């Protein structure tokens, strides 16, 4: 979400919406992006399907929300991260993303900040939460897998077993540690990360689906389409925000 809201903030259409105070439009898009990722995470098995992770969109000026702070623990925590005035925020939208814990829940808040036409600090943020005890922190000894993931390219190395052998790493250790670190085999997690990269390109660029398939190392569009279908994600329904 951190990376996505940063790209979202740079879209010409969003800057126009900010200048024209079309906040309802921005709120709808922030809500859509959040729900899209939540749905993906549920398809991936990262979130339980019965958990309503997404809560609400907070859209308005900081002055009006300040009145609600004493009664709203999330806003109270959130205001500690907001600038005290608009000196660091321009009229152009700035991406915002924070994690924090308010027991018993873990919260994620993402979206945009800007100075509106009335020179007020305005925000349009999506709020998500999950029970803190359901968040499992994997041991640091498995962090080497993230580096391997960045190096791996299925087009150049179709056999993970051969690839790990060349790197003098135990293939069976990688498989075992991947299940403990990500809850997935190495290749399954690799595919899911490629899907997230492709979703970001679909949302925020004008690249064709063929170009996106190449950029995200699917090789060709048919493999991109099949991978999305495999995880129950309808590629055709994802909007091209960069074209709006």
mmCIF file of C-alpha atoms in Angstrom:
data_model
loop_
_atom_site.group_PDB
_atom_site.id
_atom_site.type_symbol
_atom_site.label_atom_id
_atom_site.label_comp_id
_atom_site.label_asym_id
_atom_site.label_seq_id
_atom_site.Cartn_x
_atom_site.Cartn_y
_atom_site.Cartn_z
ATOM 1 C CA UNK A 1 0.000 0.000 0.000
ATOM 2 C CA UNK A 2 2.888 2.341 0.755
ATOM 3 C CA UNK A 3 4.227 1.995 -2.780
ATOM 4 C CA UNK A 4 0.788 2.103 -4.365
ATOM 5 C CA UNK A 5 -0.382 5.309 -2.677
ATOM 6 C CA UNK A 6 2.900 6.954 -3.711
ATOM 7 C CA UNK A 7 2.132 6.183 -7.364
ATOM 8 C CA UNK A 8 -1.527 7.102 -6.861
ATOM 9 C CA UNK A 9 -0.520 10.564 -5.613
ATOM 10 C CA UNK A 10 1.411 11.204 -8.836
ATOM 11 C CA UNK A 11 -1.499 10.581 -11.213
ATOM 12 C CA UNK A 12 -2.502 13.729 -13.159
ATOM 13 C CA UNK A 13 -6.178 12.943 -12.588
ATOM 14 C CA UNK A 14 -5.693 12.907 -8.818
ATOM 15 C CA UNK A 15 -3.876 16.228 -8.850
ATOM 16 C CA UNK A 16 -6.775 17.679 -10.848
ATOM 17 C CA UNK A 17 -9.291 16.230 -8.368
ATOM 18 C CA UNK A 18 -7.373 17.881 -5.517
ATOM 19 C CA UNK A 19 -7.319 21.268 -7.252
ATOM 20 C CA UNK A 20 -11.078 21.074 -7.908
ATOM 21 C CA UNK A 21 -11.897 19.767 -4.399
ATOM 22 C CA UNK A 22 -13.402 16.605 -5.882
ATOM 23 C CA UNK A 23 -12.809 14.705 -2.661
ATOM 24 C CA UNK A 24 -15.661 12.241 -3.094
ATOM 25 C CA UNK A 25 -13.977 10.952 -6.261
ATOM 26 C CA UNK A 26 -10.637 10.573 -4.470
ATOM 27 C CA UNK A 27 -12.350 8.807 -1.572
ATOM 28 C CA UNK A 28 -13.955 6.285 -3.912
ATOM 29 C CA UNK A 29 -10.603 5.525 -5.529
ATOM 30 C CA UNK A 30 -8.788 5.173 -2.196
ATOM 31 C CA UNK A 31 -11.525 2.805 -1.045
ATOM 32 C CA UNK A 32 -11.303 0.793 -4.267
ATOM 33 C CA UNK A 33 -7.512 0.406 -4.090
ATOM 34 C CA UNK A 34 -7.720 -0.763 -0.477
ATOM 35 C CA UNK A 35 -10.462 -3.283 -1.160
ATOM 36 C CA UNK A 36 -8.650 -4.557 -4.265
ATOM 37 C CA UNK A 37 -5.539 -5.384 -2.258
ATOM 38 C CA UNK A 38 -7.554 -6.847 0.611
ATOM 39 C CA UNK A 39 -9.382 -9.116 -1.847
ATOM 40 C CA UNK A 40 -6.048 -10.168 -3.371
ATOM 41 C CA UNK A 41 -4.611 -10.978 0.048
ATOM 42 C CA UNK A 42 -7.663 -13.110 0.786
ATOM 43 C CA UNK A 43 -7.282 -14.944 -2.546
ATOM 44 C CA UNK A 44 -3.622 -15.504 -1.672
ATOM 45 C CA UNK A 45 -4.515 -16.920 1.736
ATOM 46 C CA UNK A 46 -2.754 -14.071 3.554
ATOM 47 C CA UNK A 47 -5.991 -12.929 5.189
ATOM 48 C CA UNK A 48 -8.865 -15.063 6.375
ATOM 49 C CA UNK A 49 -11.906 -14.609 4.128
ATOM 50 C CA UNK A 50 -14.263 -14.038 7.060
ATOM 51 C CA UNK A 51 -12.240 -11.131 8.509
ATOM 52 C CA UNK A 52 -13.464 -7.632 7.476
ATOM 53 C CA UNK A 53 -9.970 -6.126 7.273
ATOM 54 C CA UNK A 54 -11.055 -2.851 5.594
ATOM 55 C CA UNK A 55 -12.906 -0.481 7.964
ATOM 56 C CA UNK A 56 -13.528 2.989 6.511
ATOM 57 C CA UNK A 57 -12.248 5.994 4.567
ATOM 58 C CA UNK A 58 -11.366 9.074 6.593
ATOM 59 C CA UNK A 59 -11.978 12.021 4.284
ATOM 60 C CA UNK A 60 -12.052 15.627 5.501
ATOM 61 C CA UNK A 61 -9.973 18.458 6.907
ATOM 62 C CA UNK A 62 -7.834 17.888 9.972
ATOM 63 C CA UNK A 63 -9.741 20.569 11.919
ATOM 64 C CA UNK A 64 -13.051 18.733 11.681
ATOM 65 C CA UNK A 65 -11.435 15.410 12.586
ATOM 66 C CA UNK A 66 -9.602 16.975 15.544
ATOM 67 C CA UNK A 67 -12.960 17.392 17.297
ATOM 68 C CA UNK A 68 -13.479 13.615 17.126
ATOM 69 C CA UNK A 69 -10.030 12.663 18.451
ATOM 70 C CA UNK A 70 -11.073 12.278 22.134
ATOM 71 C CA UNK A 71 -13.725 9.725 21.136
ATOM 72 C CA UNK A 72 -11.761 7.908 18.407
ATOM 73 C CA UNK A 73 -8.580 6.063 19.388
ATOM 74 C CA UNK A 74 -7.519 5.549 15.760
ATOM 75 C CA UNK A 75 -7.741 9.265 14.969
ATOM 76 C CA UNK A 76 -5.899 10.022 18.187
ATOM 77 C CA UNK A 77 -3.016 7.779 17.120
ATOM 78 C CA UNK A 78 -3.154 9.027 13.541
ATOM 79 C CA UNK A 79 -2.888 12.682 14.544
ATOM 80 C CA UNK A 80 0.489 11.961 16.140
ATOM 81 C CA UNK A 81 1.824 11.268 12.625
ATOM 82 C CA UNK A 82 0.237 14.261 10.892
ATOM 83 C CA UNK A 83 2.163 17.524 10.439
ATOM 84 C CA UNK A 84 1.102 20.189 12.930
ATOM 85 C CA UNK A 85 0.446 22.607 10.072
ATOM 86 C CA UNK A 86 0.481 22.551 6.301
ATOM 87 C CA UNK A 87 4.001 23.922 5.934
ATOM 88 C CA UNK A 88 5.347 20.562 4.778
ATOM 89 C CA UNK A 89 2.375 19.760 2.535
ATOM 90 C CA UNK A 90 1.732 21.438 -0.809
ATOM 91 C CA UNK A 91 -1.527 21.661 -2.703
ATOM 92 C CA UNK A 92 -0.279 18.685 -4.680
ATOM 93 C CA UNK A 93 -1.247 15.431 -2.909
ATOM 94 C CA UNK A 94 1.349 13.675 -0.751
ATOM 95 C CA UNK A 95 1.250 9.940 -0.079
ATOM 96 C CA UNK A 96 0.715 8.828 3.527
ATOM 97 C CA UNK A 97 1.114 5.318 5.001
ATOM 98 C CA UNK A 98 1.476 4.258 8.643
ATOM 99 C CA UNK A 99 1.202 1.114 10.772
ATOM 100 C CA UNK A 100 0.450 1.150 14.482
ATOM 101 C CA UNK A 101 -1.029 -1.001 17.235
ATOM 102 C CA UNK A 102 -4.005 -0.154 19.409
ATOM 103 C CA UNK A 103 -4.551 -3.288 21.432
ATOM 104 C CA UNK A 104 -5.970 -5.695 20.596
ATOM 105 C CA UNK A 105 -5.685 -4.642 16.917
ATOM 106 C CA UNK A 106 -2.998 -3.874 14.345
ATOM 107 C CA UNK A 107 -3.875 -0.917 12.089
ATOM 108 C CA UNK A 108 -2.776 0.165 8.635
ATOM 109 C CA UNK A 109 -3.731 3.635 7.347
ATOM 110 C CA UNK A 110 -2.939 4.714 3.770
ATOM 111 C CA UNK A 111 -3.935 7.521 1.440
ATOM 112 C CA UNK A 112 -3.286 11.158 0.599
ATOM 113 C CA UNK A 113 -2.689 14.465 2.366
ATOM 114 C CA UNK A 114 -2.926 17.897 0.768
ATOM 115 C CA UNK A 115 -3.783 21.547 1.376
ATOM 116 C CA UNK A 116 -7.264 22.265 0.016
ATOM 117 C CA UNK A 117 -8.535 25.490 -1.551
ATOM 118 C CA UNK A 118 -9.390 26.852 1.908
ATOM 119 C CA UNK A 119 -5.743 26.353 2.983
ATOM 120 C CA UNK A 120 -6.721 23.544 5.345
ATOM 121 C CA UNK A 121 -4.787 20.314 5.814
ATOM 122 C CA UNK A 122 -7.009 17.744 4.121
ATOM 123 C CA UNK A 123 -6.748 13.970 4.213
ATOM 124 C CA UNK A 124 -8.307 11.052 2.429
ATOM 125 C CA UNK A 125 -7.133 7.858 4.124
ATOM 126 C CA UNK A 126 -8.283 4.255 4.221
ATOM 127 C CA UNK A 127 -8.224 2.483 7.574
ATOM 128 C CA UNK A 128 -7.730 -1.260 7.939
ATOM 129 C CA UNK A 129 -7.309 -3.414 11.019
ATOM 130 C CA UNK A 130 -6.731 -7.004 12.038
ATOM 131 C CA UNK A 131 -6.481 -8.677 15.440
ATOM 132 C CA UNK A 132 -2.867 -8.278 16.572
ATOM 133 C CA UNK A 133 -2.562 -11.880 17.742
ATOM 134 C CA UNK A 134 -3.223 -13.134 14.204
ATOM 135 C CA UNK A 135 -0.127 -11.310 12.872
ATOM 136 C CA UNK A 136 2.779 -13.749 12.944
ATOM 137 C CA UNK A 137 6.293 -12.278 12.878
ATOM 138 C CA UNK A 138 8.629 -14.733 11.170
ATOM 139 C CA UNK A 139 12.125 -15.278 12.637
ATOM 140 C CA UNK A 140 14.848 -13.109 11.108
ATOM 141 C CA UNK A 141 16.924 -16.132 10.103
ATOM 142 C CA UNK A 142 14.593 -16.623 7.139
ATOM 143 C CA UNK A 143 15.092 -13.096 5.808
ATOM 144 C CA UNK A 144 17.643 -14.378 3.270
ATOM 145 C CA UNK A 145 14.656 -15.595 1.260
ATOM 146 C CA UNK A 146 13.643 -12.014 0.437
ATOM 147 C CA UNK A 147 17.028 -11.458 -1.186
ATOM 148 C CA UNK A 148 16.673 -14.698 -3.135
ATOM 149 C CA UNK A 149 13.218 -13.615 -4.263
ATOM 150 C CA UNK A 150 14.609 -10.390 -5.735
ATOM 151 C CA UNK A 151 17.266 -12.347 -7.636
ATOM 152 C CA UNK A 152 15.030 -15.061 -9.028
ATOM 153 C CA UNK A 153 13.690 -14.877 -12.584
ATOM 154 C CA UNK A 154 11.520 -17.789 -13.706
ATOM 155 C CA UNK A 155 12.132 -16.974 -17.379
ATOM 156 C CA UNK A 156 15.897 -17.331 -16.983
ATOM 157 C CA UNK A 157 15.747 -20.105 -14.396
ATOM 158 C CA UNK A 158 12.652 -22.281 -14.893
ATOM 159 C CA UNK A 159 14.016 -24.886 -12.473
ATOM 160 C CA UNK A 160 14.336 -23.565 -8.918
ATOM 161 C CA UNK A 161 16.166 -26.745 -7.941
ATOM 162 C CA UNK A 162 18.874 -26.159 -10.569
ATOM 163 C CA UNK A 163 19.035 -22.454 -9.710
ATOM 164 C CA UNK A 164 19.583 -23.063 -5.985
ATOM 165 C CA UNK A 165 22.178 -25.706 -6.826
ATOM 166 C CA UNK A 166 24.127 -23.135 -8.876
ATOM 167 C CA UNK A 167 23.961 -20.742 -5.922
ATOM 168 C CA UNK A 168 25.167 -23.528 -3.599
ATOM 169 C CA UNK A 169 22.035 -23.306 -1.486
ATOM 170 C CA UNK A 170 20.049 -26.349 -0.375
ATOM 171 C CA UNK A 171 16.876 -26.618 -2.454
ATOM 172 C CA UNK A 172 15.077 -28.498 0.332
ATOM 173 C CA UNK A 173 16.123 -25.868 2.881
ATOM 174 C CA UNK A 174 14.658 -23.127 0.648
ATOM 175 C CA UNK A 175 11.384 -25.055 0.337
ATOM 176 C CA UNK A 176 11.180 -25.698 4.077
ATOM 177 C CA UNK A 177 12.128 -22.162 5.091
ATOM 178 C CA UNK A 178 9.732 -20.616 2.545
ATOM 179 C CA UNK A 179 6.804 -22.424 4.145
ATOM 180 C CA UNK A 180 7.877 -21.183 7.572
ATOM 181 C CA UNK A 181 8.630 -17.615 6.450
ATOM 182 C CA UNK A 182 5.799 -16.930 3.993
ATOM 183 C CA UNK A 183 3.451 -19.843 4.594
ATOM 184 C CA UNK A 184 3.958 -20.695 0.920
ATOM 185 C CA UNK A 185 6.399 -22.590 -1.277
ATOM 186 C CA UNK A 186 9.038 -20.289 -2.799
ATOM 187 C CA UNK A 187 7.549 -20.333 -6.308
ATOM 188 C CA UNK A 188 3.982 -19.697 -5.106
ATOM 189 C CA UNK A 189 5.106 -16.629 -3.182
ATOM 190 C CA UNK A 190 7.117 -15.509 -6.211
ATOM 191 C CA UNK A 191 3.966 -15.667 -8.372
ATOM 192 C CA UNK A 192 1.922 -13.717 -5.835
ATOM 193 C CA UNK A 193 4.503 -10.937 -5.712
ATOM 194 C CA UNK A 194 4.499 -10.777 -9.523
ATOM 195 C CA UNK A 195 0.710 -10.432 -9.449
ATOM 196 C CA UNK A 196 0.991 -7.492 -7.033
ATOM 197 C CA UNK A 197 3.550 -5.855 -9.307
ATOM 198 C CA UNK A 198 1.263 -6.338 -12.292
ATOM 199 C CA UNK A 199 -1.751 -4.916 -10.422
ATOM 200 C CA UNK A 200 0.235 -1.796 -9.591
ATOM 201 C CA UNK A 201 1.147 -1.335 -13.269
ATOM 202 C CA UNK A 202 -2.446 -1.893 -14.393
ATOM 203 C CA UNK A 203 -3.742 0.695 -11.921
ATOM 204 C CA UNK A 204 -1.152 3.404 -12.310
ATOM 205 C CA UNK A 205 0.415 3.218 -15.778
ATOM 206 C CA UNK A 206 -0.755 3.349 -19.392
ATOM 207 C CA UNK A 207 1.321 0.279 -20.313
ATOM 208 C CA UNK A 208 -0.466 -2.367 -22.336
ATOM 209 C CA UNK A 209 -1.153 -5.727 -20.702
ATOM 210 C CA UNK A 210 1.445 -7.245 -23.022
ATOM 211 C CA UNK A 211 4.029 -4.734 -21.813
ATOM 212 C CA UNK A 212 3.041 -5.392 -18.201
ATOM 213 C CA UNK A 213 3.464 -9.149 -18.731
ATOM 214 C CA UNK A 214 7.011 -8.520 -19.980
ATOM 215 C CA UNK A 215 7.875 -5.994 -17.257
ATOM 216 C CA UNK A 216 6.702 -8.345 -14.503
ATOM 217 C CA UNK A 217 8.576 -11.314 -16.038
ATOM 218 C CA UNK A 218 5.537 -13.345 -17.025
ATOM 219 C CA UNK A 219 6.985 -13.504 -20.521
ATOM 220 C CA UNK A 220 3.699 -13.161 -22.375
ATOM 221 C CA UNK A 221 0.142 -11.995 -21.776
ATOM 222 C CA UNK A 222 -1.354 -15.512 -21.770
ATOM 223 C CA UNK A 223 0.774 -16.476 -18.753
ATOM 224 C CA UNK A 224 -0.156 -13.227 -16.993
ATOM 225 C CA UNK A 225 -3.846 -13.963 -17.573
ATOM 226 C CA UNK A 226 -3.555 -17.609 -16.461
ATOM 227 C CA UNK A 227 -1.723 -16.643 -13.253
ATOM 228 C CA UNK A 228 -4.397 -14.104 -12.312
ATOM 229 C CA UNK A 229 -7.103 -16.666 -13.067
ATOM 230 C CA UNK A 230 -5.273 -19.260 -10.953
ATOM 231 C CA UNK A 231 -5.730 -17.034 -7.902
ATOM 232 C CA UNK A 232 -9.298 -16.010 -8.729
ATOM 233 C CA UNK A 233 -8.472 -12.401 -9.678
ATOM 234 C CA UNK A 234 -10.309 -10.922 -12.674
ATOM 235 C CA UNK A 235 -7.669 -8.922 -14.533
ATOM 236 C CA UNK A 236 -10.273 -7.405 -16.868
ATOM 237 C CA UNK A 237 -12.108 -5.718 -13.980
ATOM 238 C CA UNK A 238 -9.112 -3.772 -12.641
ATOM 239 C CA UNK A 239 -9.494 -0.136 -13.773
ATOM 240 C CA UNK A 240 -6.769 1.904 -15.471
ATOM 241 C CA UNK A 241 -6.656 4.918 -13.154
ATOM 242 C CA UNK A 242 -3.914 6.497 -15.252
ATOM 243 C CA UNK A 243 -6.379 6.780 -18.128
ATOM 244 C CA UNK A 244 -9.174 8.425 -16.134
#
